[in-house]
mmCIF file of C-alpha atoms in Angstrom:
data_model
loop_
_atom_site.group_PDB
_atom_site.id
_atom_site.type_symbol
_atom_site.label_atom_id
_atom_site.label_comp_id
_atom_site.label_asym_id
_atom_site.label_seq_id
_atom_site.Cartn_x
_atom_site.Cartn_y
_atom_site.Cartn_z
ATOM 1 C CA MET A 1 2.147 10.479 -46.914
ATOM 2 C CA ASP A 2 0.790 10.264 -50.439
ATOM 3 C CA PRO A 3 -3.016 10.748 -50.454
ATOM 4 C CA LYS A 4 -3.331 7.557 -52.454
ATOM 5 C CA ASP A 5 -1.671 5.624 -49.639
ATOM 6 C CA ALA A 6 -3.751 7.191 -46.859
ATOM 7 C CA PRO A 7 -5.842 4.875 -44.673
ATOM 8 C CA ILE A 8 -9.470 4.442 -45.611
ATOM 9 C CA SER A 9 -10.511 6.696 -42.678
ATOM 10 C CA ASP A 10 -8.504 9.682 -43.995
ATOM 11 C CA VAL A 11 -10.428 10.245 -47.216
ATOM 12 C CA ALA A 12 -10.909 13.947 -47.978
ATOM 13 C CA ILE A 13 -12.809 15.759 -50.729
ATOM 14 C CA GLU A 14 -9.607 17.159 -52.193
ATOM 15 C CA ASN A 15 -8.354 13.595 -52.709
ATOM 16 C CA ILE A 16 -11.225 12.768 -55.061
ATOM 17 C CA VAL A 17 -10.622 15.298 -57.798
ATOM 18 C CA ASN A 18 -7.683 16.464 -59.847
ATOM 19 C CA ASP A 19 -8.156 20.206 -59.392
ATOM 20 C CA THR A 20 -6.661 23.348 -57.906
ATOM 21 C CA ALA A 21 -7.184 24.379 -54.283
ATOM 22 C CA PRO A 22 -9.429 27.392 -55.106
ATOM 23 C CA GLU A 23 -11.731 25.233 -57.226
ATOM 24 C CA ILE A 24 -11.893 22.614 -54.480
ATOM 25 C CA GLU A 25 -12.785 25.302 -51.952
ATOM 26 C CA GLY A 26 -15.473 26.531 -54.302
ATOM 27 C CA PHE A 27 -16.880 23.039 -54.487
ATOM 28 C CA LYS A 28 -16.886 22.795 -50.682
ATOM 29 C CA HIS A 29 -18.722 26.102 -50.416
ATOM 30 C CA ARG A 30 -21.369 24.863 -52.820
ATOM 31 C CA VAL A 31 -21.825 21.747 -50.692
ATOM 32 C CA ASP A 32 -22.117 23.908 -47.570
ATOM 33 C CA ASP A 33 -24.765 26.008 -49.327
ATOM 34 C CA ILE A 34 -26.682 22.840 -50.037
ATOM 35 C CA PHE A 35 -26.527 21.928 -46.340
ATOM 36 C CA VAL A 36 -28.054 25.299 -45.428
ATOM 37 C CA LYS A 37 -30.721 24.939 -48.091
ATOM 38 C CA VAL A 38 -31.578 21.420 -46.930
ATOM 39 C CA ASP A 39 -31.927 22.600 -43.318
ATOM 40 C CA THR A 40 -34.334 25.325 -44.424
ATOM 41 C CA LEU A 41 -36.377 22.911 -46.504
ATOM 42 C CA GLU A 42 -36.501 20.439 -43.613
ATOM 43 C CA GLN A 43 -38.004 23.096 -41.361
ATOM 44 C CA ARG A 44 -40.683 23.865 -43.932
ATOM 45 C CA VAL A 45 -41.419 20.177 -44.435
ATOM 46 C CA ASN A 46 -41.813 19.761 -40.677
ATOM 47 C CA GLU A 47 -44.193 22.722 -40.572
ATOM 48 C CA ILE A 48 -46.359 21.203 -43.290
ATOM 49 C CA GLU A 49 -46.299 17.768 -41.629
ATOM 50 C CA GLN A 50 -47.289 19.262 -38.277
ATOM 51 C CA PHE A 51 -50.213 21.103 -39.866
ATOM 52 C CA TYR A 52 -51.666 18.016 -41.496
ATOM 53 C CA SER A 53 -50.978 15.738 -38.525
ATOM 54 C CA SER A 54 -52.696 18.175 -36.142
ATOM 55 C CA LYS A 55 -55.899 18.283 -38.167
ATOM 56 C CA SER A 56 -58.650 16.630 -36.208
ATOM 57 C CA LYS A 57 -60.044 13.403 -37.629
ATOM 58 C CA LYS A 58 -63.437 14.483 -36.348
ATOM 59 C CA GLN A 59 -63.688 17.399 -38.771
ATOM 60 C CA LEU A 60 -66.448 16.565 -41.198
ATOM 61 C CA SER A 61 -65.097 19.134 -43.627
ATOM 62 C CA ALA A 62 -61.740 17.411 -44.062
ATOM 63 C CA SER A 63 -62.624 15.418 -47.173
ATOM 64 C CA LYS A 64 -64.375 18.389 -48.729
ATOM 65 C CA ALA A 65 -61.448 20.655 -48.010
ATOM 66 C CA SER A 66 -58.989 18.183 -49.485
ATOM 67 C CA SER A 67 -60.997 17.860 -52.682
ATOM 68 C CA ILE A 68 -61.139 21.616 -53.109
ATOM 69 C CA VAL A 69 -57.471 22.364 -52.601
ATOM 70 C CA LYS A 70 -56.515 19.700 -55.107
ATOM 71 C CA ASP A 71 -58.295 21.664 -57.787
ATOM 72 C CA LYS A 72 -56.124 24.684 -58.597
ATOM 73 C CA ASP A 73 -58.933 26.563 -60.319
ATOM 74 C CA LYS A 74 -61.183 26.222 -57.284
ATOM 75 C CA GLU A 75 -58.293 27.021 -54.971
ATOM 76 C CA LYS A 76 -57.907 30.425 -56.582
ATOM 77 C CA HIS A 77 -61.404 31.318 -55.398
ATOM 78 C CA ILE A 78 -60.746 30.402 -51.762
ATOM 79 C CA PRO A 79 -60.230 33.606 -49.724
ATOM 80 C CA SER A 80 -56.864 33.939 -48.024
ATOM 81 C CA ILE A 81 -56.427 33.545 -44.277
ATOM 82 C CA LYS A 82 -56.019 37.334 -43.965
ATOM 83 C CA LYS A 83 -59.268 37.858 -45.872
ATOM 84 C CA GLN A 84 -60.974 35.311 -43.590
ATOM 85 C CA GLN A 85 -59.790 37.242 -40.546
ATOM 86 C CA GLN A 86 -61.087 40.493 -41.992
ATOM 87 C CA ASP A 87 -64.438 38.891 -42.770
ATOM 88 C CA ALA A 88 -64.580 37.515 -39.216
ATOM 89 C CA SER A 89 -64.083 41.002 -37.791
ATOM 90 C CA ARG A 90 -66.874 42.410 -39.935
ATOM 91 C CA ARG A 91 -69.119 39.496 -39.052
ATOM 92 C CA GLU A 92 -68.514 39.991 -35.335
ATOM 93 C CA ALA A 93 -69.267 43.689 -35.632
ATOM 94 C CA ALA A 94 -72.546 42.990 -37.444
ATOM 95 C CA ALA A 95 -73.536 40.345 -34.889
ATOM 96 C CA ALA A 96 -72.766 42.723 -32.007
ATOM 97 C CA LYS A 97 -74.951 45.368 -33.634
ATOM 98 C CA ARG A 98 -77.863 42.920 -33.960
ATOM 99 C CA MET A 99 -77.428 41.858 -30.336
ATOM 100 C CA LEU A 100 -77.530 45.484 -29.224
ATOM 101 C CA GLU A 101 -80.881 45.824 -30.986
ATOM 102 C CA LEU A 102 -82.217 42.768 -29.133
ATOM 103 C CA MET A 103 -80.958 44.210 -25.863
ATOM 104 C CA ARG A 104 -82.709 47.486 -26.681
ATOM 105 C CA GLN A 105 -85.968 45.600 -27.199
ATOM 106 C CA PHE A 106 -85.374 43.756 -23.949
ATOM 107 C CA GLY A 107 -84.885 47.123 -22.264
ATOM 108 C CA THR A 108 -88.443 48.011 -23.270
ATOM 109 C CA ILE A 109 -89.704 44.886 -21.490
ATOM 110 C CA LEU A 110 -87.652 45.702 -18.425
ATOM 111 C CA ARG A 111 -89.017 49.252 -18.240
ATOM 112 C CA GLN A 112 -92.555 47.921 -18.399
ATOM 113 C CA ILE A 113 -91.840 45.608 -15.461
ATOM 114 C CA MET A 114 -90.085 48.359 -13.509
ATOM 115 C CA GLN A 115 -93.088 50.660 -13.992
ATOM 116 C CA HIS A 116 -95.460 48.170 -12.410
ATOM 117 C CA LYS A 117 -96.886 49.301 -9.064
ATOM 118 C CA TRP A 118 -95.412 46.273 -7.313
ATOM 119 C CA ALA A 119 -91.860 46.751 -8.636
ATOM 120 C CA TRP A 120 -90.700 49.191 -5.931
ATOM 121 C CA PRO A 121 -89.223 46.541 -3.534
ATOM 122 C CA PHE A 122 -86.869 45.391 -6.308
ATOM 123 C CA MET A 123 -85.620 48.721 -7.595
ATOM 124 C CA GLU A 124 -82.554 49.016 -5.326
ATOM 125 C CA PRO A 125 -80.268 46.533 -3.535
ATOM 126 C CA VAL A 126 -81.783 45.029 -0.394
ATOM 127 C CA ASP A 127 -80.927 47.136 2.697
ATOM 128 C CA VAL A 128 -79.630 44.200 4.692
ATOM 129 C CA GLU A 129 -78.340 46.258 7.625
ATOM 130 C CA GLY A 130 -81.261 48.685 7.773
ATOM 131 C CA LEU A 131 -83.808 45.853 7.743
ATOM 132 C CA LYS A 132 -81.601 43.777 10.067
ATOM 133 C CA LEU A 133 -81.674 40.766 7.741
ATOM 134 C CA HIS A 134 -78.704 39.102 9.411
ATOM 135 C CA ASP A 135 -79.096 35.807 7.598
ATOM 136 C CA TYR A 136 -79.716 37.301 4.134
ATOM 137 C CA TYR A 137 -76.272 36.482 2.700
ATOM 138 C CA GLU A 138 -76.493 32.988 4.126
ATOM 139 C CA VAL A 139 -79.658 32.364 2.123
ATOM 140 C CA ILE A 140 -78.951 34.428 -1.002
ATOM 141 C CA ASP A 141 -75.761 33.652 -2.908
ATOM 142 C CA LYS A 142 -75.998 36.444 -5.481
ATOM 143 C CA PRO A 143 -78.128 39.509 -4.633
ATOM 144 C CA MET A 144 -79.691 41.296 -7.628
ATOM 145 C CA ASP A 145 -81.917 44.328 -8.242
ATOM 146 C CA PHE A 146 -83.155 46.465 -11.145
ATOM 147 C CA SER A 147 -80.743 49.354 -10.600
ATOM 148 C CA THR A 148 -77.777 46.965 -10.818
ATOM 149 C CA ILE A 149 -79.174 45.465 -14.016
ATOM 150 C CA LYS A 150 -79.770 48.910 -15.517
ATOM 151 C CA ASN A 151 -76.232 50.064 -14.686
ATOM 152 C CA GLN A 152 -74.711 46.961 -16.240
ATOM 153 C CA MET A 153 -76.829 47.393 -19.375
ATOM 154 C CA GLU A 154 -75.503 50.938 -19.760
ATOM 155 C CA ALA A 155 -71.863 50.113 -18.938
ATOM 156 C CA LYS A 156 -69.359 51.389 -21.518
ATOM 157 C CA ASP A 157 -66.166 49.916 -20.068
ATOM 158 C CA GLY A 158 -66.652 46.391 -21.409
ATOM 159 C CA THR A 159 -68.025 44.988 -18.131
ATOM 160 C CA GLY A 160 -71.640 45.092 -19.291
ATOM 161 C CA TYR A 161 -73.852 42.336 -20.596
ATOM 162 C CA LYS A 162 -72.678 40.586 -23.745
ATOM 163 C CA ASN A 163 -76.018 39.111 -24.781
ATOM 164 C CA VAL A 164 -79.679 39.377 -23.939
ATOM 165 C CA ARG A 165 -79.880 36.029 -22.159
ATOM 166 C CA GLU A 166 -77.503 37.311 -19.479
ATOM 167 C CA ILE A 167 -79.934 40.157 -18.707
ATOM 168 C CA CYS A 168 -82.888 37.773 -18.696
ATOM 169 C CA ALA A 169 -81.112 35.540 -16.170
ATOM 170 C CA ASP A 170 -80.496 38.483 -13.805
ATOM 171 C CA VAL A 171 -84.111 39.691 -14.028
ATOM 172 C CA ARG A 172 -85.276 36.229 -13.054
ATOM 173 C CA LEU A 173 -82.752 36.225 -10.224
ATOM 174 C CA VAL A 174 -84.288 39.414 -8.759
ATOM 175 C CA PHE A 175 -87.642 37.720 -8.332
ATOM 176 C CA LYS A 176 -86.343 34.267 -7.380
ATOM 177 C CA ASN A 177 -84.161 35.744 -4.619
ATOM 178 C CA ALA A 178 -87.222 37.506 -3.182
ATOM 179 C CA MET A 179 -89.309 34.338 -3.387
ATOM 180 C CA LYS A 180 -86.516 32.286 -1.825
ATOM 181 C CA TYR A 181 -85.900 34.557 1.148
ATOM 182 C CA ASN A 182 -89.487 35.591 1.904
ATOM 183 C CA ASP A 183 -92.293 33.327 3.042
ATOM 184 C CA GLU A 184 -94.686 32.441 0.216
ATOM 185 C CA ARG A 185 -97.548 34.111 2.122
ATOM 186 C CA SER A 186 -95.658 37.413 2.460
ATOM 187 C CA ASP A 187 -96.434 40.406 0.271
ATOM 188 C CA VAL A 188 -92.933 40.532 -1.201
ATOM 189 C CA HIS A 189 -93.091 36.870 -2.207
ATOM 190 C CA VAL A 190 -96.484 37.350 -3.897
ATOM 191 C CA MET A 191 -95.335 40.533 -5.642
ATOM 192 C CA ALA A 192 -92.160 38.833 -6.925
ATOM 193 C CA LYS A 193 -94.081 35.792 -8.157
ATOM 194 C CA THR A 194 -96.638 37.959 -9.982
ATOM 195 C CA LEU A 195 -94.003 40.111 -11.679
ATOM 196 C CA LEU A 196 -91.984 37.044 -12.672
ATOM 197 C CA GLU A 197 -95.026 35.602 -14.446
ATOM 198 C CA LYS A 198 -95.615 38.889 -16.289
ATOM 199 C CA PHE A 199 -91.958 39.025 -17.246
ATOM 200 C CA GLU A 200 -91.990 35.458 -18.615
ATOM 201 C CA GLU A 201 -95.002 36.298 -20.797
ATOM 202 C CA LYS A 202 -93.215 39.267 -22.339
ATOM 203 C CA TRP A 203 -89.961 37.336 -22.656
ATOM 204 C CA LEU A 204 -91.738 34.654 -24.717
ATOM 205 C CA GLN A 205 -92.635 37.348 -27.247
ATOM 206 C CA LEU A 206 -88.972 38.271 -27.742
ATOM 207 C CA LEU A 207 -87.589 34.744 -27.469
ATOM 208 C CA PRO A 208 -88.118 33.743 -31.155
ATOM 209 C CA LYS A 209 -85.932 36.658 -32.272
ATOM 210 C CA VAL A 210 -83.280 35.692 -29.740
ATOM 211 C CA THR A 211 -83.338 32.065 -30.880
ATOM 212 C CA GLU A 212 -83.133 33.111 -34.520
ATOM 213 C CA GLU A 213 -80.092 35.286 -33.814
ATOM 214 C CA GLU A 214 -78.376 32.495 -31.867
ATOM 215 C CA LYS A 215 -78.988 30.058 -34.727
ATOM 216 C CA ARG A 216 -77.612 32.584 -37.181
ATOM 217 C CA ARG A 217 -74.474 33.078 -35.088
ATOM 218 C CA GLU A 218 -74.005 29.332 -34.805
ATOM 219 C CA ASP A 219 -74.328 28.866 -38.571
ATOM 220 C CA GLU A 220 -71.979 31.755 -39.278
ATOM 221 C CA GLU A 221 -69.352 30.426 -36.902
ATOM 222 C CA ALA A 222 -69.591 26.932 -38.406
ATOM 223 C CA GLN A 223 -69.202 28.371 -41.916
ATOM 224 C CA ALA A 224 -66.336 30.568 -40.757
ATOM 225 C CA GLN A 225 -64.523 27.542 -39.329
ATOM 226 C CA LEU A 226 -64.991 25.664 -42.597
ATOM 227 C CA ASP A 227 -63.806 28.650 -44.636
ATOM 228 C CA MET A 228 -60.749 29.048 -42.413
ATOM 229 C CA GLN A 229 -60.011 25.321 -42.764
ATOM 230 C CA LEU A 230 -60.235 25.609 -46.545
ATOM 231 C CA ALA A 231 -58.018 28.689 -46.516
ATOM 232 C CA GLN A 232 -55.405 26.930 -44.367
ATOM 233 C CA ASP A 233 -55.521 23.831 -46.557
ATOM 234 C CA ALA A 234 -55.113 25.959 -49.670
ATOM 235 C CA SER A 235 -52.223 27.861 -48.092
ATOM 236 C CA TYR A 236 -50.363 24.712 -47.076
ATOM 237 C CA ALA A 237 -51.126 23.079 -50.420
ATOM 238 C CA ARG A 238 -49.455 26.014 -52.165
ATOM 239 C CA MET A 239 -46.574 25.793 -49.714
ATOM 240 C CA ALA A 240 -46.209 22.080 -50.461
ATOM 241 C CA ARG A 241 -46.150 22.707 -54.217
ATOM 242 C CA ASP A 242 -43.572 25.471 -53.824
ATOM 243 C CA LEU A 243 -41.503 23.184 -51.642
ATOM 244 C CA ASN A 244 -41.738 20.435 -54.244
ATOM 245 C CA ASN A 245 -40.447 22.820 -56.911
ATOM 246 C CA GLU A 246 -37.583 23.925 -54.672
ATOM 247 C CA LEU A 247 -36.675 20.303 -54.017
ATOM 248 C CA TYR A 248 -36.583 19.744 -57.764
ATOM 249 C CA GLU A 249 -34.273 22.734 -58.195
ATOM 250 C CA LEU A 250 -32.058 21.428 -55.403
ATOM 251 C CA ASP A 251 -31.975 18.043 -57.118
ATOM 252 C CA VAL A 252 -30.869 19.748 -60.351
ATOM 253 C CA HIS A 253 -28.169 21.568 -58.394
ATOM 254 C CA LEU A 254 -26.973 18.285 -56.921
ATOM 255 C CA GLU A 255 -26.966 16.752 -60.369
ATOM 256 C CA ASP A 256 -24.769 19.564 -61.658
ATOM 257 C CA LEU A 257 -22.346 19.021 -58.788
ATOM 258 C CA ARG A 258 -22.377 15.295 -59.465
ATOM 259 C CA GLU A 259 -21.472 15.882 -63.106
ATOM 260 C CA MET A 260 -18.663 18.185 -62.045
ATOM 261 C CA VAL A 261 -17.243 15.631 -59.607
ATOM 262 C CA VAL A 262 -17.532 12.754 -62.064
ATOM 263 C CA GLN A 263 -15.729 14.720 -64.768
ATOM 264 C CA LYS A 264 -12.912 15.702 -62.414
ATOM 265 C CA CYS A 265 -12.690 12.415 -60.531
ATOM 266 C CA ARG A 266 -9.185 10.959 -60.528
ATOM 267 C CA LYS A 267 -8.633 7.242 -60.839
ATOM 268 C CA MET A 268 -8.285 5.257 -57.650
ATOM 269 C CA SER A 269 -4.915 3.563 -57.260
ATOM 270 C CA THR A 270 -4.492 -0.205 -56.996
ATOM 271 C CA GLU A 271 -3.413 0.181 -53.362
ATOM 272 C CA GLU A 272 -6.521 2.263 -52.591
ATOM 273 C CA LYS A 273 -8.715 -0.398 -54.163
ATOM 274 C CA ARG A 274 -7.001 -3.075 -52.056
ATOM 275 C CA LYS A 275 -7.588 -1.085 -48.866
ATOM 276 C CA LEU A 276 -11.180 -0.485 -49.873
ATOM 277 C CA GLY A 277 -11.748 -4.204 -50.379
ATOM 278 C CA ALA A 278 -10.171 -4.960 -47.000
ATOM 279 C CA ALA A 279 -12.279 -2.277 -45.314
ATOM 280 C CA LEU A 280 -15.480 -3.740 -46.770
ATOM 281 C CA THR A 281 -14.828 -6.946 -44.843
ATOM 282 C CA LYS A 282 -14.920 -4.971 -41.567
ATOM 283 C CA LEU A 283 -18.482 -3.791 -42.098
ATOM 284 C CA SER A 284 -21.419 -5.227 -40.219
ATOM 285 C CA PRO A 285 -23.870 -7.331 -42.278
ATOM 286 C CA GLU A 286 -26.326 -4.435 -42.343
ATOM 287 C CA ASP A 287 -23.729 -1.891 -43.494
ATOM 288 C CA LEU A 288 -22.313 -4.354 -46.014
ATOM 289 C CA THR A 289 -25.762 -4.642 -47.554
ATOM 290 C CA LYS A 290 -25.899 -0.857 -47.887
ATOM 291 C CA ALA A 291 -22.484 -0.868 -49.552
ATOM 292 C CA LEU A 292 -23.634 -3.462 -52.061
ATOM 293 C CA GLU A 293 -26.702 -1.356 -52.788
ATOM 294 C CA ILE A 294 -24.364 1.504 -53.742
ATOM 295 C CA VAL A 295 -22.741 -0.802 -56.295
ATOM 296 C CA ALA A 296 -26.144 -1.924 -57.583
ATOM 297 C CA GLN A 297 -27.273 1.659 -58.214
ATOM 298 C CA ASN A 298 -24.746 2.034 -61.047
ATOM 299 C CA ASN A 299 -24.804 -1.585 -62.142
ATOM 300 C CA PRO A 300 -28.381 -2.862 -62.704
ATOM 301 C CA SER A 301 -27.175 -6.400 -63.376
ATOM 302 C CA PHE A 302 -25.479 -6.611 -59.987
ATOM 303 C CA GLN A 303 -27.544 -8.690 -57.529
ATOM 304 C CA ALA A 304 -26.947 -7.015 -54.167
ATOM 305 C CA THR A 305 -29.408 -9.276 -52.347
ATOM 306 C CA ALA A 306 -28.187 -12.592 -53.712
ATOM 307 C CA GLU A 307 -27.052 -15.264 -51.258
ATOM 308 C CA GLU A 308 -23.546 -15.195 -52.724
ATOM 309 C CA VAL A 309 -22.167 -11.944 -54.085
ATOM 310 C CA ASP A 310 -19.021 -11.652 -56.180
ATOM 311 C CA LEU A 311 -17.832 -8.039 -56.062
ATOM 312 C CA ASP A 312 -15.080 -7.190 -58.546
ATOM 313 C CA ILE A 313 -13.548 -3.933 -57.300
ATOM 314 C CA ASP A 314 -11.597 -3.442 -60.533
ATOM 315 C CA ALA A 315 -14.783 -3.599 -62.592
ATOM 316 C CA GLN A 316 -16.468 -0.705 -60.787
ATOM 317 C CA SER A 317 -16.643 2.857 -62.078
ATOM 318 C CA GLU A 318 -14.560 5.544 -60.412
ATOM 319 C CA SER A 319 -17.623 7.307 -59.005
ATOM 320 C CA THR A 320 -18.867 4.034 -57.481
ATOM 321 C CA LEU A 321 -15.463 3.389 -55.924
ATOM 322 C CA TRP A 322 -15.339 6.851 -54.381
ATOM 323 C CA ARG A 323 -18.890 6.537 -53.067
ATOM 324 C CA LEU A 324 -17.963 3.220 -51.493
ATOM 325 C CA LYS A 325 -14.820 4.731 -49.996
ATOM 326 C CA PHE A 326 -16.772 7.585 -48.400
ATOM 327 C CA PHE A 327 -19.450 5.235 -47.107
ATOM 328 C CA VAL A 328 -16.927 2.826 -45.600
ATOM 329 C CA LYS A 329 -14.946 5.683 -44.046
ATOM 330 C CA ASP A 330 -17.975 7.150 -42.269
ATOM 331 C CA THR A 331 -19.310 3.754 -41.225
ATOM 332 C CA LEU A 332 -16.041 2.592 -39.718
ATOM 333 C CA GLU A 333 -15.676 5.891 -37.854
ATOM 334 C CA VAL A 334 -19.102 5.346 -36.293
ATOM 335 C CA GLN A 335 -18.219 1.786 -35.359
ATOM 336 C CA GLY A 336 -14.924 2.917 -33.852
ATOM 337 C CA LYS A 337 -16.679 5.455 -31.601
ATOM 338 C CA SER A 338 -19.501 3.168 -30.474
ATOM 339 C CA PRO A 339 -19.788 2.228 -26.744
ATOM 340 C CA VAL A 340 -19.142 -1.422 -27.644
ATOM 341 C CA ASN A 341 -15.695 -0.604 -28.983
ATOM 342 C CA THR A 342 -14.788 2.002 -26.380
ATOM 343 C CA GLY A 343 -16.034 0.082 -23.369
ATOM 344 C CA GLY A 344 -18.569 2.780 -22.519
ATOM 345 C CA LEU A 345 -18.165 6.561 -22.447
ATOM 346 C CA SER A 346 -19.734 9.395 -20.487
ATOM 347 C CA ASN A 347 -23.097 10.828 -21.486
ATOM 348 C CA ASN A 348 -21.384 13.888 -22.948
ATOM 349 C CA ASN A 349 -19.185 11.719 -25.151
ATOM 350 C CA ASN A 350 -22.220 9.722 -26.230
ATOM 351 C CA ASN A 351 -23.992 12.934 -27.186
ATOM 352 C CA ASP A 352 -20.973 14.061 -29.182
ATOM 353 C CA THR A 353 -20.895 10.678 -30.920
ATOM 354 C CA ASN A 354 -24.575 10.955 -31.803
ATOM 355 C CA ASN A 355 -24.039 14.425 -33.240
ATOM 356 C CA ASN A 356 -21.061 13.218 -35.274
ATOM 357 C CA ASN A 357 -23.074 10.235 -36.485
ATOM 358 C CA ASN A 358 -25.867 12.518 -37.644
ATOM 359 C CA ASN A 359 -23.423 14.803 -39.425
ATOM 360 C CA ASN A 360 -21.737 11.862 -41.094
ATOM 361 C CA LYS A 361 -25.091 10.526 -42.202
ATOM 362 C CA ARG A 362 -26.058 13.877 -43.727
ATOM 363 C CA LYS A 363 -22.695 14.198 -45.458
ATOM 364 C CA ARG A 364 -22.934 10.665 -46.824
ATOM 365 C CA GLU A 365 -26.433 11.315 -48.169
ATOM 366 C CA ILE A 366 -25.276 14.443 -50.000
ATOM 367 C CA CYS A 367 -22.161 12.794 -51.323
ATOM 368 C CA ASP A 368 -24.285 9.902 -52.538
ATOM 369 C CA ALA A 369 -26.501 12.317 -54.391
ATOM 370 C CA ILE A 370 -23.540 14.144 -55.894
ATOM 371 C CA ALA A 371 -21.723 11.018 -56.981
ATOM 372 C CA ARG A 372 -24.542 9.206 -58.789
ATOM 373 C CA THR A 373 -23.554 8.214 -62.295
ATOM 374 C CA ALA A 374 -27.024 7.491 -63.633
ATOM 375 C CA LYS A 375 -28.534 10.904 -64.268
ATOM 376 C CA LYS A 376 -32.185 11.205 -63.259
ATOM 377 C CA LYS A 377 -34.629 11.870 -66.012
ATOM 378 C CA SER A 378 -37.270 13.401 -63.822
ATOM 379 C CA LYS A 379 -39.874 15.804 -65.147
ATOM 380 C CA LYS A 380 -40.159 19.174 -63.368
ATOM 381 C CA PRO A 381 -43.446 19.373 -61.458
ATOM 382 C CA SER A 382 -45.969 22.001 -62.467
#
């Protein structure tokens, strides 16, 4: 069968152009390369969209961050994410060193309490069995003593106290356990109550330093979060600009391919035009509107949305005719494989149809871009 007499559904790329087989294959390879490039760009676009959509609306720094990353000069001064991570490590190390100093000062308070003449009952764990305190663990949930506290303060395996408030809580627990288990008139209860009061007095002397350090850590962490947000915004802003430039380059590539196709496009035969006109009548109203929009793209005076449309096939350019032919071919293939026309298929067949539909859509979009006759006069973004 002569390609010119082929049904509308059998349109192939090699039927568009008057060229040799190797050159046609080269053209196909270039189109395939564009597919790969588009897939890569889509993944990067999705990554950028996910980043901005996941940003919390509650972040008070969002507007500030956005204003900064829009200014390229200011953006250059925003530390990178790697630099932020390095700064965070140094900041954590400095904070840990300051906390160790506070814990050392707390150790001085603890030694003073442990040296008190009434501290001896609290130096070691309670001898529950030796004293026959059978109900001790029913009354006391978490036993505590000074030797346990001291060992945990000196631990080097990472199981020790992380901050001074943890030690303070355990010292209080030593005395509160004794006061809870022993009658308030007993010697142990009185001794525990007295030492707790002395401890609280000394703790109040250290507390301002502890509070100051906690406030400093809180401010540093808040600033670090803001800096990291700015760094991420700057990073994704750069990524978006790079992506925009790559899209421009891809558009230029498509334009070059379009020019090549238009220059090599053979004329459509009278019989092909007749079949194309007949095929247009088989389109759904929605698809017919899309077909008319293809005509309008190359013919500004054509009113695609008018109530009555007079489409003169013979008056259309060759590139418009071929774009219409491709569009009609793909659309009719989709209609022919739809469940309405087939009476219902299995889920697997439906999935295959969906995949084919998606592929046809992608191919049609690229062919549309290649076959445009009005060359874009876009300015390359900076």
